[in-house]
Short mmCIF file of C-alpha atoms in Angstrom, two decimals:
data_model
loop_
_atom_site.label_atom_id
_atom_site.label_comp_id
_atom_site.label_asym_id
_atom_site.label_seq_id
_atom_site.Cartn_x
_atom_site.Cartn_y
_atom_site.Cartn_z
CA MET R 170 -5.51 -17.25 50.44
CA THR R 171 -2.15 -16.59 52.14
CA ALA R 172 -0.19 -18.34 49.37
CA SER R 173 -1.62 -15.99 46.76
CA LEU R 174 -0.76 -12.79 48.64
CA LEU R 175 1.89 -10.62 47.01
CA THR R 176 4.92 -9.15 48.72
CA PHE R 177 8.49 -7.94 48.18
CA ALA R 178 11.45 -10.26 48.54
CA LYS R 179 13.97 -8.52 50.79
CA GLY R 180 13.53 -7.62 54.46
CA GLY R 181 10.49 -6.13 56.11
CA VAL R 182 9.09 -6.36 59.65
CA HIS R 183 5.81 -7.03 61.44
CA PRO R 184 5.12 -4.35 64.05
CA PRO R 185 1.89 -4.59 66.09
CA GLU R 186 -0.86 -3.27 63.80
CA SER R 187 -3.03 -1.47 66.39
CA LYS R 188 -5.55 -0.77 63.63
CA GLU R 189 -8.41 -2.28 65.64
CA ILE R 190 -8.74 1.05 67.48
CA THR R 191 -10.18 2.87 64.43
CA GLU R 192 -10.59 0.47 61.49
CA HIS R 193 -14.34 0.06 62.13
CA LEU R 194 -15.02 3.78 62.66
CA ALA R 195 -16.73 5.43 59.69
CA ILE R 196 -15.36 8.73 58.38
CA GLU R 197 -16.67 11.57 60.52
CA LYS R 198 -16.82 15.17 59.35
CA MET R 199 -15.29 17.49 61.95
CA PRO R 200 -17.11 20.81 62.50
CA LEU R 201 -15.23 23.79 61.06
CA PRO R 202 -12.78 25.41 63.47
CA ALA R 203 -13.03 29.11 64.32
CA GLN R 204 -9.61 29.69 62.77
CA VAL R 205 -7.24 27.85 60.44
CA GLU R 206 -3.51 28.32 59.96
CA ILE R 207 -2.70 27.19 56.41
CA PRO R 208 1.00 26.53 55.68
CA LEU R 209 2.27 27.71 52.31
CA LEU R 210 4.73 24.80 52.22
CA GLN R 211 2.80 21.51 52.28
CA HIS R 212 4.64 19.81 49.46
CA PHE R 213 7.99 18.80 48.06
CA GLY R 214 9.56 21.90 46.54
CA ALA R 215 9.48 25.63 47.15
CA PRO R 216 6.97 27.47 49.38
CA CYS R 217 4.02 29.18 47.72
CA GLN R 218 3.95 32.94 47.38
CA PRO R 219 0.95 34.39 49.27
CA LEU R 220 -1.74 35.92 47.05
CA VAL R 221 -3.66 37.51 49.94
CA ASN R 222 -3.06 40.25 52.48
CA LYS R 223 -4.22 40.85 56.00
CA LYS R 224 -7.93 41.81 56.22
CA ASP R 225 -8.73 40.26 52.81
CA ARG R 226 -11.90 38.20 52.60
CA VAL R 227 -11.52 34.74 51.10
CA GLU R 228 -14.02 32.10 50.08
CA GLU R 229 -13.67 28.37 50.69
CA GLY R 230 -11.57 26.95 47.83
CA ASP R 231 -9.98 30.27 46.81
CA LEU R 232 -6.36 30.20 45.69
CA ILE R 233 -4.29 31.86 48.45
CA GLY R 234 -0.78 30.62 47.64
CA GLN R 235 0.78 30.07 44.22
CA VAL R 236 4.02 28.25 43.58
CA GLN R 237 6.77 29.30 41.23
CA GLY R 238 8.65 26.23 40.00
CA LEU R 239 8.36 22.85 41.70
CA GLY R 240 5.49 22.76 44.18
CA ALA R 241 1.71 22.83 44.52
CA ASN R 242 -0.89 25.57 44.94
CA VAL R 243 -2.57 26.15 48.32
CA HIS R 244 -6.23 27.08 48.82
CA ALA R 245 -8.42 28.54 51.56
CA SER R 246 -10.09 25.77 53.54
CA ILE R 247 -12.79 28.01 55.07
CA THR R 248 -14.60 31.22 54.19
CA GLY R 249 -13.56 34.21 56.28
CA THR R 250 -11.07 37.00 56.83
CA VAL R 251 -7.29 36.78 56.59
CA THR R 252 -5.92 37.84 59.98
CA ASN R 253 -2.23 37.14 59.40
CA VAL R 254 0.25 36.41 56.65
CA GLY R 255 3.28 35.22 58.58
CA THR R 256 4.73 31.93 59.81
CA SER R 257 3.51 28.84 61.65
CA ILE R 258 5.24 26.01 63.45
CA GLY R 259 5.49 22.91 61.26
CA PRO R 260 5.54 19.19 62.14
CA THR R 261 9.35 19.23 62.39
CA SER R 262 9.27 22.32 64.68
CA LEU R 263 10.56 24.62 61.91
CA ASN R 264 8.73 27.84 61.15
CA ILE R 265 7.10 27.84 57.71
CA PRO R 266 5.21 30.64 55.91
CA SER R 267 1.46 30.52 56.44
CA VAL R 268 -1.88 32.30 56.09
CA THR R 269 -4.26 32.54 59.06
CA ILE R 270 -8.01 32.84 58.38
CA ASP R 271 -10.81 33.57 60.85
CA ARG R 272 -14.02 31.79 59.85
CA ASP R 273 -17.19 33.63 58.87
CA THR R 274 -19.70 31.71 60.98
CA GLU R 275 -22.58 32.79 58.70
CA ALA R 276 -20.98 31.48 55.50
CA PRO R 277 -22.54 28.33 54.00
CA ASP R 278 -20.45 25.37 52.85
CA LYS R 279 -19.48 25.55 49.21
CA ILE R 280 -21.48 23.25 46.93
CA TYR R 281 -19.73 21.49 44.04
CA THR R 282 -21.56 20.15 40.98
CA PRO R 283 -20.13 17.11 39.18
CA SER R 284 -19.16 17.43 35.51
CA ASP R 285 -18.19 14.87 32.86
CA TRP R 286 -14.43 14.71 32.33
CA ARG R 287 -14.34 12.31 29.39
CA GLY R 288 -14.27 15.00 26.72
CA LEU R 289 -11.14 16.61 28.18
CA SER R 290 -7.66 16.03 26.82
CA PRO R 291 -4.87 14.63 29.04
CA GLN R 292 -3.31 18.11 29.11
CA GLU R 293 -6.57 19.71 30.27
CA LEU R 294 -6.94 17.07 32.99
CA LEU R 295 -3.34 17.64 34.07
CA GLN R 296 -4.03 21.38 34.35
CA LYS R 297 -7.06 20.70 36.58
CA ILE R 298 -4.89 18.51 38.83
CA LYS R 299 -2.25 21.26 39.00
CA ASP R 300 -4.85 23.97 39.67
CA GLY R 301 -6.31 21.84 42.48
CA GLY R 302 -3.00 21.71 44.33
CA ILE R 303 -2.98 17.90 44.36
CA VAL R 304 0.07 16.27 45.97
CA GLY R 305 1.02 12.75 46.97
CA ILE R 306 -1.16 12.46 50.05
CA GLY R 307 0.52 9.39 51.49
CA GLY R 308 4.15 10.47 51.40
CA ALA R 309 6.41 13.48 50.99
CA GLY R 310 3.81 15.56 49.14
CA PHE R 311 5.36 15.39 45.67
CA PRO R 312 3.21 17.48 43.28
CA ALA R 313 0.90 15.12 41.38
CA HIS R 314 1.03 17.04 38.10
CA VAL R 315 4.83 16.70 38.07
CA LYS R 316 4.77 12.97 38.80
CA LEU R 317 2.17 12.54 36.04
CA SER R 318 4.54 14.19 33.52
CA PRO R 319 7.38 11.65 33.18
CA PRO R 320 10.24 12.37 30.75
CA PRO R 321 9.39 11.79 27.06
CA ASP R 322 11.79 8.84 26.87
CA ALA R 323 10.19 7.06 29.86
CA LYS R 324 8.09 4.15 28.62
CA VAL R 325 5.40 4.17 31.32
CA ASP R 326 2.82 1.40 30.90
CA THR R 327 1.46 0.77 34.41
CA LEU R 328 -0.22 2.78 37.17
CA VAL R 329 -0.03 1.43 40.73
CA LEU R 330 -2.38 2.82 43.37
CA ASN R 331 -1.07 2.49 46.91
CA GLY R 332 -3.77 1.24 49.27
CA ALA R 333 -1.37 -0.81 51.40
CA GLU R 334 -1.51 1.53 54.41
CA CYS R 335 1.14 -0.58 56.16
CA GLU R 336 1.87 1.89 58.98
CA PRO R 337 0.45 0.74 62.33
CA TYR R 338 -2.60 2.62 63.72
CA LEU R 339 -3.47 4.40 60.44
CA THR R 340 -6.83 3.51 58.87
CA CYS R 341 -7.80 6.61 56.85
CA ASP R 342 -6.97 5.03 53.46
CA HIS R 343 -8.86 1.91 54.52
CA ARG R 344 -11.99 3.93 55.23
CA VAL R 345 -11.67 5.96 51.99
CA MET R 346 -11.44 2.73 49.93
CA LEU R 347 -14.35 1.21 51.83
CA GLU R 348 -16.65 4.25 51.84
CA LYS R 349 -15.64 5.97 48.58
CA PRO R 350 -14.61 3.14 46.20
CA GLU R 351 -16.40 4.71 43.23
CA GLU R 352 -14.36 7.91 43.53
CA VAL R 353 -11.09 6.00 43.96
CA VAL R 354 -11.76 3.90 40.85
CA GLU R 355 -12.91 6.92 38.84
CA GLY R 356 -9.77 8.75 39.97
CA ALA R 357 -7.73 5.79 38.70
CA LYS R 358 -9.42 6.07 35.29
CA ILE R 359 -8.61 9.77 35.14
CA LEU R 360 -4.96 9.07 36.00
CA LEU R 361 -4.77 6.37 33.33
CA HIS R 362 -6.20 8.78 30.74
CA VAL R 363 -3.67 11.46 31.70
CA LEU R 364 -0.82 8.96 31.31
CA GLY R 365 -2.26 7.46 28.12
CA ILE R 366 -2.01 3.88 29.45
CA LYS R 367 -4.43 1.02 30.15
CA ASP R 368 -3.17 -1.01 33.15
CA CYS R 369 -3.69 -0.24 36.84
CA TYR R 370 -3.04 -2.30 39.97
CA ILE R 371 -4.47 -1.27 43.34
CA GLY R 372 -2.29 -2.80 46.05
CA VAL R 373 -4.17 -3.40 49.33
CA GLU R 374 -2.91 -5.33 52.35
CA SER R 375 -5.01 -8.37 53.23
CA ASN R 376 -6.00 -6.94 56.63
CA LYS R 377 -8.49 -4.78 54.69
CA ASN R 378 -10.57 -7.48 53.03
CA ASP R 379 -13.73 -5.38 53.20
CA ALA R 380 -11.98 -2.62 51.21
CA ILE R 381 -10.68 -5.19 48.71
CA ASP R 382 -14.24 -6.46 48.22
CA ALA R 383 -15.66 -2.93 47.87
CA LEU R 384 -13.11 -1.98 45.20
CA ARG R 385 -13.58 -5.22 43.27
CA LYS R 386 -17.36 -4.84 43.32
CA THR R 387 -17.04 -1.25 42.07
CA ILE R 388 -14.68 -2.29 39.26
CA GLU R 389 -17.12 -5.02 38.17
CA GLN R 390 -20.04 -2.57 38.13
CA GLN R 391 -18.34 0.37 36.45
CA LYS R 392 -17.75 0.84 32.74
CA LEU R 393 -13.96 0.74 32.45
CA ASP R 394 -13.75 2.29 28.96
CA GLY R 395 -11.12 -0.15 27.72
CA VAL R 396 -8.76 0.13 30.71
CA LYS R 397 -7.83 -2.71 33.05
CA ILE R 398 -8.00 -2.07 36.79
CA GLN R 399 -7.39 -4.90 39.22
CA VAL R 400 -6.99 -5.17 42.98
CA SER R 401 -3.83 -6.93 44.20
CA PRO R 402 -4.14 -8.33 47.75
CA LEU R 403 -0.82 -7.91 49.56
CA LYS R 404 0.77 -9.75 52.45
CA VAL R 405 0.68 -7.77 55.69
CA LYS R 406 4.32 -6.73 56.00
CA TYR R 407 5.90 -3.36 56.68
CA PRO R 408 6.95 -1.35 54.58
CA GLN R 409 4.62 -2.83 51.95
CA GLY R 410 3.40 0.67 51.04
CA SER R 411 6.83 2.03 50.15
CA GLU R 412 6.96 2.94 46.47
CA LYS R 413 9.73 0.57 45.38
CA GLN R 414 8.48 -2.33 47.51
CA LEU R 415 4.91 -1.85 46.27
CA ILE R 416 6.07 -1.89 42.65
CA GLU R 417 7.92 -5.15 43.25
CA SER R 418 4.91 -6.67 45.03
CA THR R 419 2.33 -5.75 42.39
CA THR R 420 4.31 -5.94 39.13
CA GLY R 421 7.41 -7.99 39.93
CA ARG R 422 9.61 -5.17 38.63
CA LYS R 423 12.55 -3.89 40.68
CA VAL R 424 13.51 -0.21 40.64
CA PRO R 425 17.31 0.03 40.44
CA GLY R 426 19.33 1.76 43.17
CA GLY R 427 19.13 5.51 42.68
CA GLY R 428 16.36 4.98 40.13
CA LEU R 429 12.76 6.16 39.97
CA PRO R 430 9.53 4.23 39.31
CA PHE R 431 9.27 5.47 35.72
CA ASP R 432 12.62 3.77 35.04
CA VAL R 433 10.68 0.48 35.15
CA GLY R 434 7.57 1.87 33.44
CA VAL R 435 5.49 2.55 36.56
CA ILE R 436 3.83 5.59 38.15
CA VAL R 437 2.64 5.24 41.78
CA GLN R 438 -0.08 7.30 43.44
CA ASN R 439 -1.84 6.90 46.78
CA VAL R 440 -5.53 5.91 46.81
CA GLY R 441 -6.24 9.15 48.69
CA THR R 442 -4.50 11.05 45.90
CA ALA R 443 -6.74 9.28 43.36
CA LYS R 444 -9.77 10.44 45.37
CA ALA R 445 -8.36 14.00 45.43
CA VAL R 446 -7.83 13.82 41.64
CA PHE R 447 -11.50 12.83 41.26
CA ASP R 448 -12.49 15.86 43.36
CA ALA R 449 -10.28 18.23 41.35
CA VAL R 450 -11.36 16.98 37.92
CA VAL R 451 -15.01 16.00 38.39
CA LEU R 452 -16.02 18.54 41.05
CA ASN R 453 -13.46 21.31 40.38
CA LYS R 454 -12.71 21.09 44.11
CA PRO R 455 -9.15 21.86 45.23
CA LEU R 456 -7.38 19.83 47.91
CA TYR R 457 -8.23 21.69 51.13
CA GLU R 458 -9.68 18.92 53.28
CA LYS R 459 -8.75 15.30 53.88
CA VAL R 460 -9.37 12.24 56.03
CA ILE R 461 -6.90 11.58 58.84
CA THR R 462 -6.78 8.94 61.58
CA ILE R 463 -6.79 10.11 65.20
CA SER R 464 -5.68 7.13 67.27
CA GLY R 465 -3.69 5.85 70.20
CA ARG R 466 -4.80 5.08 73.73
CA GLY R 467 -4.01 8.58 74.93
CA ILE R 468 -6.97 10.30 73.21
CA SER R 469 -10.44 10.21 74.75
CA ARG R 470 -12.21 9.31 71.48
CA PRO R 471 -10.32 7.90 68.48
CA ALA R 472 -11.76 8.67 65.03
CA ASN R 473 -11.27 8.80 61.29
CA LEU R 474 -11.88 12.51 60.77
CA GLN R 475 -12.47 14.56 57.63
CA VAL R 476 -10.77 17.84 58.55
CA ARG R 477 -9.97 21.09 56.81
CA ILE R 478 -6.31 21.80 56.04
CA GLY R 479 -4.96 24.25 58.60
CA THR R 480 -6.96 22.86 61.52
CA ARG R 481 -4.75 22.86 64.62
CA ILE R 482 -4.16 19.71 66.66
CA ARG R 483 -5.55 21.61 69.65
CA ASP R 484 -8.98 21.97 67.98
CA ILE R 485 -9.06 18.27 67.10
CA VAL R 486 -8.22 17.31 70.69
CA GLU R 487 -10.97 19.56 72.02
CA TYR R 488 -13.52 18.12 69.57
CA LEU R 489 -12.66 14.55 70.58
CA GLY R 490 -12.96 15.15 74.31
CA GLY R 491 -9.36 15.82 75.31
CA THR R 492 -6.41 13.58 76.09
CA LYS R 493 -5.96 11.02 78.86
CA ALA R 494 -3.74 11.41 81.91
CA ASP R 495 -1.20 8.79 80.77
CA LEU R 496 -0.48 10.47 77.40
CA ALA R 497 3.28 10.29 76.79
CA LYS R 498 3.87 11.27 73.15
CA ILE R 499 2.06 12.86 70.20
CA VAL R 500 3.12 11.74 66.72
CA MET R 501 2.07 13.26 63.39
CA GLY R 502 1.93 10.41 60.91
CA GLY R 503 2.48 6.75 61.71
CA PRO R 504 4.69 5.44 64.53
CA MET R 505 7.34 4.15 62.09
CA MET R 506 7.90 7.22 59.89
CA GLY R 507 6.04 10.01 61.68
CA PHE R 508 7.44 12.89 63.75
CA ALA R 509 6.95 13.39 67.47
CA VAL R 510 5.60 16.91 68.10
CA SER R 511 5.80 19.08 71.17
CA SER R 512 2.99 21.56 70.45
CA LEU R 513 -0.77 21.34 69.97
CA ASP R 514 -0.66 24.45 67.77
CA ILE R 515 0.71 22.61 64.72
CA PRO R 516 -1.78 22.65 61.81
CA VAL R 517 -2.87 19.70 59.68
CA THR R 518 -1.32 19.68 56.19
CA LYS R 519 -2.11 17.88 52.93
CA THR R 520 0.40 15.14 53.74
CA CYS R 521 -0.78 14.45 57.31
CA SER R 522 -2.22 10.93 57.44
CA GLY R 523 -2.84 10.75 61.15
CA ILE R 524 -2.16 12.06 64.63
CA LEU R 525 -1.33 9.51 67.31
CA PHE R 526 -1.73 10.08 71.03
CA LEU R 527 0.42 7.38 72.58
CA THR R 528 0.62 6.29 76.22
CA ARG R 529 3.74 4.99 77.97
CA ASP R 530 2.54 1.44 77.28
CA GLU R 531 2.63 2.17 73.55
CA ILE R 532 6.14 3.61 73.29
CA ASP R 533 9.63 2.38 74.15
CA GLU R 534 11.62 4.73 76.38
CA GLN R 535 14.62 2.48 76.98
CA PRO R 536 18.01 4.16 76.43
CA TYR R 537 20.02 2.84 73.51
CA GLY R 538 23.31 0.97 73.80
CA PRO R 539 26.27 0.04 71.60
CA CYS R 540 25.85 -2.08 68.47
CA ILE R 541 26.10 -5.78 69.35
CA ARG R 542 26.71 -6.87 65.73
CA CYS R 543 23.66 -9.13 65.62
CA GLY R 544 22.85 -8.22 62.01
CA TRP R 545 19.10 -7.99 62.56
CA CYS R 546 18.94 -4.52 61.00
CA VAL R 547 20.67 -5.81 57.85
CA GLU R 548 18.13 -8.63 57.56
CA ALA R 549 15.18 -6.26 58.12
CA CYS R 550 16.26 -3.55 55.66
CA PRO R 551 14.03 -3.76 52.55
CA MET R 552 16.69 -1.98 50.50
CA GLY R 553 19.50 -4.38 51.40
CA LEU R 554 21.59 -1.70 53.13
CA SER R 555 23.88 -1.83 56.17
CA PRO R 556 22.25 0.41 58.82
CA ASN R 557 24.63 -0.90 61.48
CA GLU R 558 27.70 0.34 59.60
CA ILE R 559 26.11 3.73 58.93
CA GLY R 560 25.39 4.13 62.66
CA LEU R 561 28.93 3.18 63.64
CA TYR R 562 30.43 5.63 61.15
CA VAL R 563 28.20 8.44 62.43
CA GLU R 564 29.25 7.76 66.02
CA ALA R 565 32.90 7.78 64.92
CA GLY R 566 32.48 11.24 63.37
CA ARG R 567 32.68 9.88 59.81
CA ALA R 568 29.10 10.48 58.68
CA ALA R 569 30.28 11.91 55.36
CA ASP R 570 31.86 8.54 54.48
CA THR R 571 28.62 6.52 54.54
CA ALA R 572 27.65 6.75 50.86
CA PRO R 573 29.22 3.31 50.07
CA PHE R 574 26.75 1.73 52.53
CA GLY R 575 23.79 3.03 50.49
CA VAL R 576 22.74 5.85 52.78
CA PHE R 577 21.04 7.72 49.92
CA ASP R 578 18.95 4.68 48.98
CA CYS R 579 17.45 4.66 52.49
CA PHE R 580 13.87 6.01 52.64
CA GLU R 581 13.87 5.99 56.46
CA CYS R 582 11.18 3.36 56.97
CA GLY R 583 12.48 2.56 60.47
CA SER R 584 12.54 -1.24 60.07
CA CYS R 585 16.16 -1.32 61.28
CA ALA R 586 15.45 0.64 64.44
CA PHE R 587 12.33 -1.46 65.13
CA VAL R 588 14.25 -4.75 65.26
CA CYS R 589 17.41 -3.44 66.95
CA PRO R 590 17.79 -5.16 70.38
CA ALA R 591 20.13 -2.36 71.49
CA LYS R 592 17.38 0.23 70.70
CA ARG R 593 19.81 2.25 68.57
CA PRO R 594 18.34 5.36 66.84
CA LEU R 595 19.41 4.14 63.41
CA VAL R 596 17.00 6.35 61.43
CA GLN R 597 18.31 9.46 63.19
CA PHE R 598 21.88 8.32 62.49
CA ILE R 599 20.98 7.90 58.81
CA ARG R 600 19.34 11.34 58.57
CA LEU R 601 22.46 12.91 60.04
CA ALA R 602 24.67 10.90 57.67
CA LYS R 603 22.68 12.17 54.68
CA GLN R 604 23.11 15.77 55.79
CA LYS R 605 26.85 15.38 56.28
CA ALA R 606 27.40 13.39 53.07
CA ARG R 607 25.52 16.01 51.01
CA LYS R 608 27.73 18.76 52.41
#
């Protein structure tokens, strides 16, 4: 079995998985909060313009923010009254425009009726995806309708669905694939029809064998309408779920430096995005709720929760019984690429995959030292860069001179910092170098 597992050639690391905390916990629907704070910037691109005013009544699923240019629409996640159109604190502690809604406790949940999508043209399907505000759920929130519209000269022939979920602790994609395989596969068929292609690979790390089996069984049972969908078991190695590494693992193609997936004929979407596409197309349901993992040994009750967008961390903590006394750090996202947060008032967004409540035993608080020239970071880097040199240049006040070391090819996976024996904050150095080099 191990010999047949797929992976990428260069670099990668093996952090402790810590998935055993939540991987066996079924998706649980969190009760609706009394109030939601919905950011109007939950995607790559420009913020949405608010379409509502204070004291307006909105229904669950209503369009409340519309984007001009690159971005994605934002919808009300509960039925109620708009109490503020202002700003909220985001995951990176920056204020972002938002809409606050107080819930109408008497309002029933909205009911969606499935419809057949097969008579719709690719353009009509693309419009439904755009109207639903679908973004890349597993990454930076790139608008799905934009990614599904490659340049006319791009010869795209393959769709890759990312079910690797290589970040430690996170198990939300695992549970979606295991509990909703029919919707993931149907979403894949919709995406293939939009792109006008036949081939799809679903890359899943081998620590999710039950999800691999569920997807394969679904593919065998479903009518595939002439398309080919296959599950590709992947070796457990971080960052297996990174776009370029996943493409190499599943197809053998390598995206050139500075290039994009469509340069090698591939479009990548997350399995959660495929599920959201199913919801938008089949149910006419916008993206206003999602499954996130609540984990770490600092929360009283870990869970895989289905939550409404705009739910504050504070409400999630209260629902799960509070935090433990030895809580040391809260991280939105995974421990490798997520952001530590200092407030419980931050709301969940479309791109939030998890919230980790970590104890002192789960984090490393050692101070960092000088580079010892061991070269471990160079060996670990999946992009073949020189993180050590970038860090040294930043410390020497020459951050703007780091482009020759490939700073713009770095996607900040954190493999370099993970292996560094001197505990150097290499990802932070690289982020600073990017800012300076761009200026």
